[in-house]
Amino acid sequence: MNTQELGMPQRHPAWPARTGTHRGAPGPQGYGTRAPDGGNRTARAALVLGVVGLSTSVVFVGGLLGVVGLALGLGALRTARRTGVGRGRAVAGVVTSTLAIMASVAAAFLFVWYANQTQECYEPDSFRQYAQCVHDQFDGA
């Protein structure tokens, strides 16, 4: 008797054989199973640090997070090249971490430039005097 006579659907050769185990349970690796470690965790950490670093880059913390994220992302790329898991997240982590570093450096330069332009205005008696002084500095009066 074959499977057609029993009314059971035929198994396509590309479909995995059913082993009776649950997904992710120890057993043969096949279609629909994950890597034993759950993926490239270093790539995930690099992506998270890159995104958080990018969002906090204005307060200069993002640059530090970006440096750590960049190091993790480059390590994750090496791991992804070896295992084939997590390459997209690793690349996204490297890109967002690099952007976080660049944004922090740009914010630092802008902060120093602004401080240099308004250094005469740092001892006002009131906020109104400070605002007027800054306005005068940038208008060239």
Coordinates of N, CA, C and O in Angstrom, one line a residue:
M1 N 0.8 -1.2 0.0 CA 0.0 0.0 0.0 C 0.9 1.2 0.0 O 1.8 1.3 0.8
N2 N 0.5 2.2 -0.8 CA 1.3 3.5 -0.8 C 0.4 4.6 -0.1 O -0.7 4.3 0.3
T3 N 1.0 5.8 0.0 CA 0.3 6.8 0.7 C -0.9 7.3 0.0 O -1.9 7.8 0.6
Q4 N -1.0 7.2 -1.3 CA -2.2 7.6 -2.1 C -3.4 6.7 -1.8 O -4.5 7.2 -1.7
E5 N -3.1 5.4 -1.6 CA -4.2 4.5 -1.3 C -4.8 4.7 0.1 O -6.0 4.5 0.3
L6 N -4.0 5.2 1.0 CA -4.5 5.4 2.4 C -5.1 6.8 2.5 O -5.7 7.1 3.5
G7 N -5.0 7.6 1.5 CA -5.6 9.0 1.5 C -4.8 10.0 2.2 O -5.2 11.0 2.6
M8 N -3.5 9.6 2.4 CA -2.6 10.6 3.1 C -1.9 11.4 2.0 O -1.6 10.9 1.0
P9 N -1.6 12.6 2.3 CA -0.9 13.4 1.4 C 0.6 13.0 1.2 O 1.2 12.4 2.1
Q10 N 1.1 13.1 0.0 CA 2.4 12.7 -0.2 C 3.4 13.7 0.3 O 3.1 14.9 0.3
R11 N 4.5 13.2 0.8 CA 5.6 14.1 1.3 C 6.4 14.5 0.1 O 7.0 13.7 -0.6
H12 N 6.6 15.8 0.0 CA 7.5 16.4 -1.1 C 8.9 16.1 -0.7 O 9.3 16.2 0.5
P13 N 9.8 15.8 -1.6 CA 11.2 15.5 -1.3 C 11.9 16.6 -0.5 O 12.8 16.4 0.2
A14 N 11.5 17.9 -0.8 CA 12.2 19.0 -0.1 C 11.7 19.3 1.3 O 12.3 20.0 2.0
W15 N 10.6 18.7 1.6 CA 10.0 18.9 3.0 C 10.8 18.1 4.0 O 11.3 17.0 3.7
P16 N 11.0 18.6 5.2 CA 11.8 17.8 6.2 C 11.0 16.6 6.7 O 9.8 16.6 6.7
A17 N 11.7 15.6 7.0 CA 11.1 14.4 7.6 C 10.6 14.8 9.0 O 11.3 15.5 9.7
R18 N 9.5 14.3 9.4 CA 9.0 14.5 10.8 C 9.7 13.6 11.7 O 9.7 12.3 11.5
T19 N 10.3 14.1 12.8 CA 11.0 13.3 13.7 C 10.3 13.1 15.0 O 10.7 12.4 15.9
G20 N 9.2 13.9 15.2 CA 8.5 13.8 16.5 C 9.0 14.7 17.6 O 8.6 14.7 18.7
T21 N 10.0 15.5 17.2 CA 10.6 16.4 18.2 C 10.0 17.8 18.0 O 9.5 18.1 16.9
H22 N 10.0 18.6 19.0 CA 9.5 20.0 18.9 C 10.6 20.9 18.3 O 11.8 20.5 18.3
R23 N 10.1 22.0 17.8 CA 11.1 23.0 17.2 C 12.1 23.4 18.2 O 11.8 23.7 19.4
G24 N 13.3 23.4 17.9 CA 14.4 23.8 18.7 C 14.9 22.8 19.7 O 15.8 22.9 20.4
A25 N 14.2 21.6 19.7 CA 14.6 20.5 20.6 C 15.8 19.9 20.0 O 16.1 19.9 18.8
P26 N 16.6 19.2 20.8 CA 17.8 18.6 20.3 C 17.4 17.5 19.2 O 16.4 16.8 19.4
G27 N 18.1 17.5 18.2 CA 17.8 16.5 17.1 C 18.5 17.0 15.9 O 19.2 18.0 15.8
P28 N 18.1 16.4 14.7 CA 18.8 16.8 13.5 C 18.3 18.2 13.1 O 17.2 18.6 13.3
Q29 N 19.3 18.9 12.6 CA 19.0 20.3 12.1 C 18.3 20.1 10.7 O 18.8 19.4 9.8
G30 N 17.2 20.9 10.5 CA 16.5 20.8 9.3 C 15.8 22.1 9.1 O 16.0 23.1 9.7
Y31 N 14.8 22.0 8.2 CA 14.0 23.2 7.9 C 13.2 23.6 9.1 O 12.6 22.8 9.8
G32 N 13.2 24.9 9.4 CA 12.4 25.5 10.4 C 13.0 25.4 11.8 O 12.4 25.7 12.8
T33 N 14.3 25.0 11.9 CA 14.9 25.0 13.2 C 15.9 26.1 13.3 O 16.3 26.7 12.3
R34 N 16.2 26.5 14.5 CA 17.0 27.7 14.7 C 18.4 27.2 15.0 O 18.6 26.0 15.4
A35 N 19.4 28.1 15.0 CA 20.7 27.8 15.4 C 20.7 27.4 16.9 O 19.9 27.9 17.6
P36 N 21.6 26.5 17.3 CA 21.6 26.1 18.7 C 21.7 27.3 19.7 O 21.1 27.2 20.8
D37 N 22.4 28.3 19.4 CA 22.5 29.4 20.4 C 21.4 30.5 20.2 O 21.4 31.5 20.9
G38 N 20.5 30.3 19.3 CA 19.4 31.3 19.1 C 19.8 32.4 18.2 O 19.1 33.4 18.1
G39 N 20.8 32.3 17.5 CA 21.3 33.3 16.6 C 22.5 34.0 17.0 O 23.1 33.6 18.0
N40 N 22.9 35.1 16.4 CA 24.1 35.8 16.7 C 23.8 36.9 17.7 O 23.3 38.0 17.4
R41 N 24.0 36.6 18.9 CA 23.6 37.5 20.0 C 24.5 38.7 20.0 O 24.1 39.8 20.4
T42 N 25.7 38.6 19.6 CA 26.6 39.7 19.5 C 26.1 40.7 18.4 O 26.2 41.9 18.7
A43 N 25.6 40.2 17.3 CA 25.0 41.1 16.3 C 23.8 41.9 16.9 O 23.6 43.1 16.7
R44 N 23.0 41.2 17.7 CA 21.8 41.8 18.3 C 22.2 42.9 19.3 O 21.7 44.0 19.3
A45 N 23.3 42.6 20.1 CA 23.8 43.6 21.0 C 24.4 44.8 20.3 O 24.2 46.0 20.7
A46 N 25.1 44.6 19.2 CA 25.6 45.7 18.4 C 24.5 46.6 17.9 O 24.6 47.8 17.9
L47 N 23.5 46.0 17.4 CA 22.4 46.7 16.8 C 21.7 47.6 17.9 O 21.4 48.8 17.7
V48 N 21.4 47.0 19.1 CA 20.8 47.7 20.2 C 21.7 48.8 20.6 O 21.2 50.0 20.8
L49 N 23.0 48.6 20.8 CA 23.9 49.7 21.2 C 24.0 50.8 20.1 O 24.1 51.9 20.5
G50 N 23.9 50.4 18.9 CA 24.0 51.4 17.8 C 22.7 52.3 17.8 O 22.8 53.5 17.7
V51 N 21.6 51.7 18.0 CA 20.3 52.5 18.0 C 20.3 53.3 19.2 O 19.9 54.5 19.1
V52 N 20.6 52.8 20.4 CA 20.6 53.6 21.6 C 21.6 54.7 21.6 O 21.4 55.8 21.9
G53 N 22.8 54.3 21.0 CA 23.9 55.3 20.9 C 23.5 56.5 19.9 O 23.8 57.6 20.2
L54 N 22.8 56.1 18.9 CA 22.3 57.1 17.9 C 21.3 58.0 18.5 O 21.3 59.3 18.3
S55 N 20.4 57.5 19.3 CA 19.4 58.3 19.9 C 19.9 59.2 21.1 O 19.3 60.2 21.5
T56 N 21.1 58.8 21.7 CA 21.7 59.6 22.8 C 23.0 60.3 22.3 O 23.7 60.8 23.2
S57 N 23.2 60.4 21.1 CA 24.5 61.0 20.6 C 24.6 62.5 20.9 O 25.6 63.0 20.9
V58 N 23.4 63.1 21.0 CA 23.5 64.6 21.3 C 24.0 64.9 22.7 O 24.6 65.9 22.9
V59 N 23.8 64.0 23.6 CA 24.4 64.2 25.0 C 25.7 63.5 25.2 O 26.1 63.2 26.3
F60 N 26.4 63.2 24.1 CA 27.7 62.6 24.0 C 27.9 61.2 24.6 O 28.9 60.6 24.5
V61 N 26.8 60.6 25.2 CA 26.9 59.3 25.7 C 26.9 58.3 24.5 O 27.4 57.2 24.5
G62 N 26.2 58.7 23.5 CA 26.0 57.9 22.3 C 27.3 57.6 21.6 O 27.4 56.5 21.0
G63 N 28.3 58.4 21.7 CA 29.6 58.1 21.1 C 30.3 57.0 21.8 O 30.8 56.1 21.1
L64 N 30.2 56.9 23.1 CA 30.8 55.8 23.8 C 30.0 54.5 23.5 O 30.6 53.4 23.3
L65 N 28.7 54.6 23.5 CA 27.9 53.4 23.2 C 28.2 53.0 21.7 O 28.2 51.8 21.4
G66 N 28.4 53.9 20.8 CA 28.7 53.6 19.5 C 30.0 52.9 19.3 O 30.2 52.0 18.5
V67 N 31.0 53.3 20.1 CA 32.3 52.6 20.0 C 32.2 51.2 20.4 O 32.7 50.3 19.7
V68 N 31.5 50.9 21.5 CA 31.3 49.6 22.0 C 30.4 48.8 20.9 O 30.8 47.6 20.6
G69 N 29.4 49.4 20.4 CA 28.6 48.8 19.4 C 29.3 48.5 18.1 O 29.1 47.4 17.5
L70 N 30.2 49.4 17.7 CA 31.1 49.2 16.5 C 32.0 48.0 16.7 O 32.1 47.1 15.8
A71 N 32.6 47.9 17.9 CA 33.5 46.7 18.2 C 32.7 45.4 18.2 O 33.1 44.4 17.6
L72 N 31.5 45.4 18.8 CA 30.7 44.2 18.8 C 30.2 43.9 17.4 O 30.1 42.7 17.0
G73 N 29.8 44.9 16.6 CA 29.4 44.7 15.3 C 30.4 44.1 14.4 O 30.1 43.2 13.6
L74 N 31.7 44.5 14.5 CA 32.7 44.0 13.7 C 33.0 42.5 14.1 O 33.2 41.7 13.3
G75 N 33.0 42.3 15.4 CA 33.1 40.9 15.9 C 31.9 40.0 15.4 O 32.1 38.9 15.0
A76 N 30.8 40.6 15.4 CA 29.6 39.8 14.9 C 29.7 39.5 13.4 O 29.2 38.5 13.0
L77 N 30.3 40.5 12.7 CA 30.4 40.2 11.2 C 31.4 39.0 11.0 O 31.1 38.2 10.1
R78 N 32.4 38.9 11.8 CA 33.3 37.8 11.7 C 32.6 36.5 12.1 O 32.8 35.5 11.4
T79 N 31.8 36.6 13.1 CA 31.0 35.4 13.5 C 30.0 35.0 12.4 O 29.8 33.8 12.1
A80 N 29.4 36.0 11.8 CA 28.4 35.7 10.8 C 29.0 35.2 9.6 O 28.4 34.3 8.9
R81 N 30.2 35.6 9.3 CA 30.9 35.0 8.1 C 31.2 33.5 8.3 O 31.1 32.7 7.4
R82 N 31.5 33.2 9.6 CA 31.8 31.8 9.9 C 30.6 30.9 10.0 O 30.6 29.8 9.5
T83 N 29.5 31.5 10.6 CA 28.3 30.6 10.9 C 27.2 30.9 9.9 O 26.3 30.1 9.8
G84 N 27.2 32.1 9.3 CA 26.1 32.4 8.4 C 24.8 32.9 9.1 O 23.8 33.0 8.4
V85 N 24.9 33.3 10.3 CA 23.8 33.7 11.1 C 24.0 35.1 11.6 O 25.1 35.4 12.2
G86 N 23.1 36.0 11.3 CA 23.1 37.4 11.9 C 23.8 38.4 11.1 O 24.2 39.5 11.7
R87 N 24.1 38.2 9.9 CA 24.9 39.2 9.1 C 24.1 40.5 9.0 O 24.7 41.6 9.1
G88 N 22.8 40.5 8.7 CA 22.1 41.7 8.5 C 22.1 42.5 9.8 O 22.2 43.8 9.8
R89 N 21.9 41.9 10.9 CA 21.9 42.6 12.2 C 23.3 43.2 12.5 O 23.4 44.3 13.0
A90 N 24.3 42.4 12.2 CA 25.7 42.9 12.4 C 26.0 44.1 11.5 O 26.6 45.1 12.0
V91 N 25.6 44.1 10.3 CA 25.8 45.2 9.4 C 25.0 46.4 9.9 O 25.5 47.6 10.0
A92 N 23.8 46.2 10.3 CA 22.9 47.3 10.8 C 23.6 47.9 12.1 O 23.6 49.1 12.4
G93 N 24.1 47.0 12.9 CA 24.8 47.4 14.2 C 26.0 48.3 13.9 O 26.3 49.3 14.5
V94 N 26.8 47.9 12.9 CA 28.0 48.6 12.5 C 27.6 50.0 11.9 O 28.2 51.0 12.3
V95 N 26.6 50.0 11.1 CA 26.1 51.3 10.5 C 25.6 52.2 11.5 O 26.0 53.4 11.6
T96 N 24.7 51.8 12.4 CA 24.1 52.7 13.4 C 25.1 53.1 14.4 O 25.1 54.2 14.9
S97 N 26.1 52.2 14.8 CA 27.1 52.6 15.7 C 28.1 53.7 15.1 O 28.4 54.6 15.8
T98 N 28.4 53.5 13.8 CA 29.2 54.5 13.1 C 28.5 55.8 13.1 O 29.1 56.9 13.3
L99 N 27.2 55.8 12.8 CA 26.4 57.0 12.7 C 26.3 57.7 14.1 O 26.4 58.9 14.2
A100 N 26.2 56.9 15.2 CA 26.2 57.4 16.5 C 27.5 58.1 16.9 O 27.5 59.2 17.5
I101 N 28.6 57.5 16.5 CA 29.9 58.1 16.7 C 30.1 59.4 15.9 O 30.5 60.5 16.5
M102 N 29.7 59.4 14.7 CA 29.7 60.6 13.9 C 28.8 61.7 14.4 O 29.2 62.9 14.5
A103 N 27.6 61.4 14.9 CA 26.7 62.4 15.4 C 27.3 63.0 16.7 O 27.1 64.2 17.0
S104 N 27.9 62.1 17.5 CA 28.4 62.6 18.8 C 29.6 63.6 18.5 O 29.7 64.6 19.2
V105 N 30.4 63.2 17.6 CA 31.6 64.1 17.2 C 31.0 65.4 16.7 O 31.5 66.5 17.0
A106 N 30.0 65.4 15.8 CA 29.4 66.6 15.3 C 28.8 67.4 16.4 O 29.0 68.7 16.4
A107 N 28.1 66.8 17.3 CA 27.5 67.5 18.4 C 28.6 68.2 19.3 O 28.4 69.3 19.8
A108 N 29.7 67.5 19.5 CA 30.8 68.1 20.3 C 31.4 69.3 19.6 O 31.7 70.3 20.3
F109 N 31.6 69.2 18.3 CA 32.1 70.3 17.6 C 31.2 71.5 17.6 O 31.6 72.6 17.8
L110 N 29.9 71.2 17.4 CA 28.9 72.3 17.5 C 28.9 73.0 18.9 O 28.8 74.2 19.0
F111 N 29.0 72.1 19.9 CA 29.0 72.7 21.3 C 30.2 73.6 21.5 O 30.1 74.7 22.1
V112 N 31.4 73.1 21.1 CA 32.6 73.9 21.2 C 32.5 75.2 20.4 O 32.9 76.3 20.9
W113 N 32.0 75.1 19.2 CA 31.9 76.3 18.4 C 30.9 77.3 19.0 O 31.2 78.5 19.1
Y114 N 29.8 76.8 19.5 CA 28.8 77.7 20.2 C 29.4 78.4 21.4 O 29.2 79.6 21.6
A115 N 30.1 77.6 22.2 CA 30.8 78.1 23.4 C 31.8 79.2 23.0 O 31.9 80.2 23.7
N116 N 32.5 78.9 22.0 CA 33.5 79.9 21.5 C 32.9 81.2 21.0 O 33.4 82.3 21.3
Q117 N 31.8 81.1 20.3 CA 31.1 82.2 19.8 C 30.4 83.1 20.9 O 30.3 84.3 20.7
T118 N 30.0 82.5 21.9 CA 29.2 83.2 23.0 C 30.0 83.3 24.3 O 29.4 83.5 25.4
Q119 N 31.3 83.2 24.3 CA 32.1 83.2 25.5 C 32.0 84.5 26.3 O 32.1 84.6 27.5
E120 N 31.7 85.6 25.6 CA 31.5 86.9 26.3 C 30.2 87.0 27.1 O 30.0 87.9 27.9
C121 N 29.3 86.1 26.8 CA 27.9 86.2 27.4 C 27.7 85.3 28.6 O 26.6 85.1 29.1
Y122 N 28.8 84.7 29.2 CA 28.6 83.7 30.2 C 28.4 84.3 31.6 O 28.1 83.5 32.5
E123 N 28.5 85.6 31.9 CA 28.2 86.1 33.2 C 27.2 87.2 33.2 O 27.4 88.3 33.7
P124 N 26.0 86.9 32.6 CA 24.9 87.9 32.6 C 24.2 88.0 34.0 O 24.3 87.0 34.8
D125 N 23.5 89.0 34.2 CA 22.7 89.2 35.4 C 21.4 88.4 35.2 O 20.8 88.1 36.2
S126 N 20.9 88.2 34.0 CA 19.6 87.6 33.8 C 19.6 86.8 32.5 O 20.5 87.0 31.7
F127 N 18.6 86.0 32.3 CA 18.6 85.2 31.1 C 18.3 86.1 29.9 O 18.8 85.9 28.8
R128 N 17.5 87.2 30.1 CA 17.2 88.1 29.1 C 18.5 88.8 28.6 O 18.7 88.9 27.4
Q129 N 19.5 89.1 29.5 CA 20.7 89.7 29.1 C 21.6 88.7 28.3 O 22.2 89.0 27.3
Y130 N 21.5 87.4 28.8 CA 22.2 86.4 28.1 C 21.7 86.2 26.6 O 22.4 86.1 25.7
A131 N 20.4 86.1 26.5 CA 19.7 86.0 25.2 C 20.1 87.1 24.3 O 20.4 86.9 23.1
Q132 N 20.1 88.3 24.8 CA 20.4 89.5 24.0 C 21.9 89.5 23.6 O 22.2 89.8 22.4
C133 N 22.7 89.1 24.5 CA 24.2 89.0 24.1 C 24.4 87.9 23.0 O 25.1 88.2 22.1
V134 N 23.8 86.8 23.2 CA 23.9 85.7 22.1 C 23.3 86.2 20.8 O 24.0 86.0 19.8
H135 N 22.2 86.9 20.8 CA 21.6 87.4 19.6 C 22.6 88.4 19.0 O 22.8 88.4 17.8
D136 N 23.2 89.3 19.8 CA 24.1 90.3 19.2 C 25.4 89.6 18.7 O 25.9 90.0 17.6
Q137 N 25.8 88.5 19.3 CA 27.0 87.8 18.8 C 26.8 87.2 17.4 O 27.7 87.2 16.6
F138 N 25.6 86.6 17.2 CA 25.3 86.0 15.9 C 24.8 86.9 14.9 O 24.9 86.6 13.7
D139 N 24.3 88.1 15.2 CA 24.0 89.1 14.2 C 25.1 90.0 13.8 O 25.0 90.7 12.9
G140 N 26.2 89.9 14.5 CA 27.4 90.7 14.2 C 27.3 92.1 14.7 O 28.0 93.0 14.2
A141 N 26.5 92.4 15.6 CA 26.4 93.8 16.1 C 27.5 94.1 17.0 O 28.2 93.4 17.6

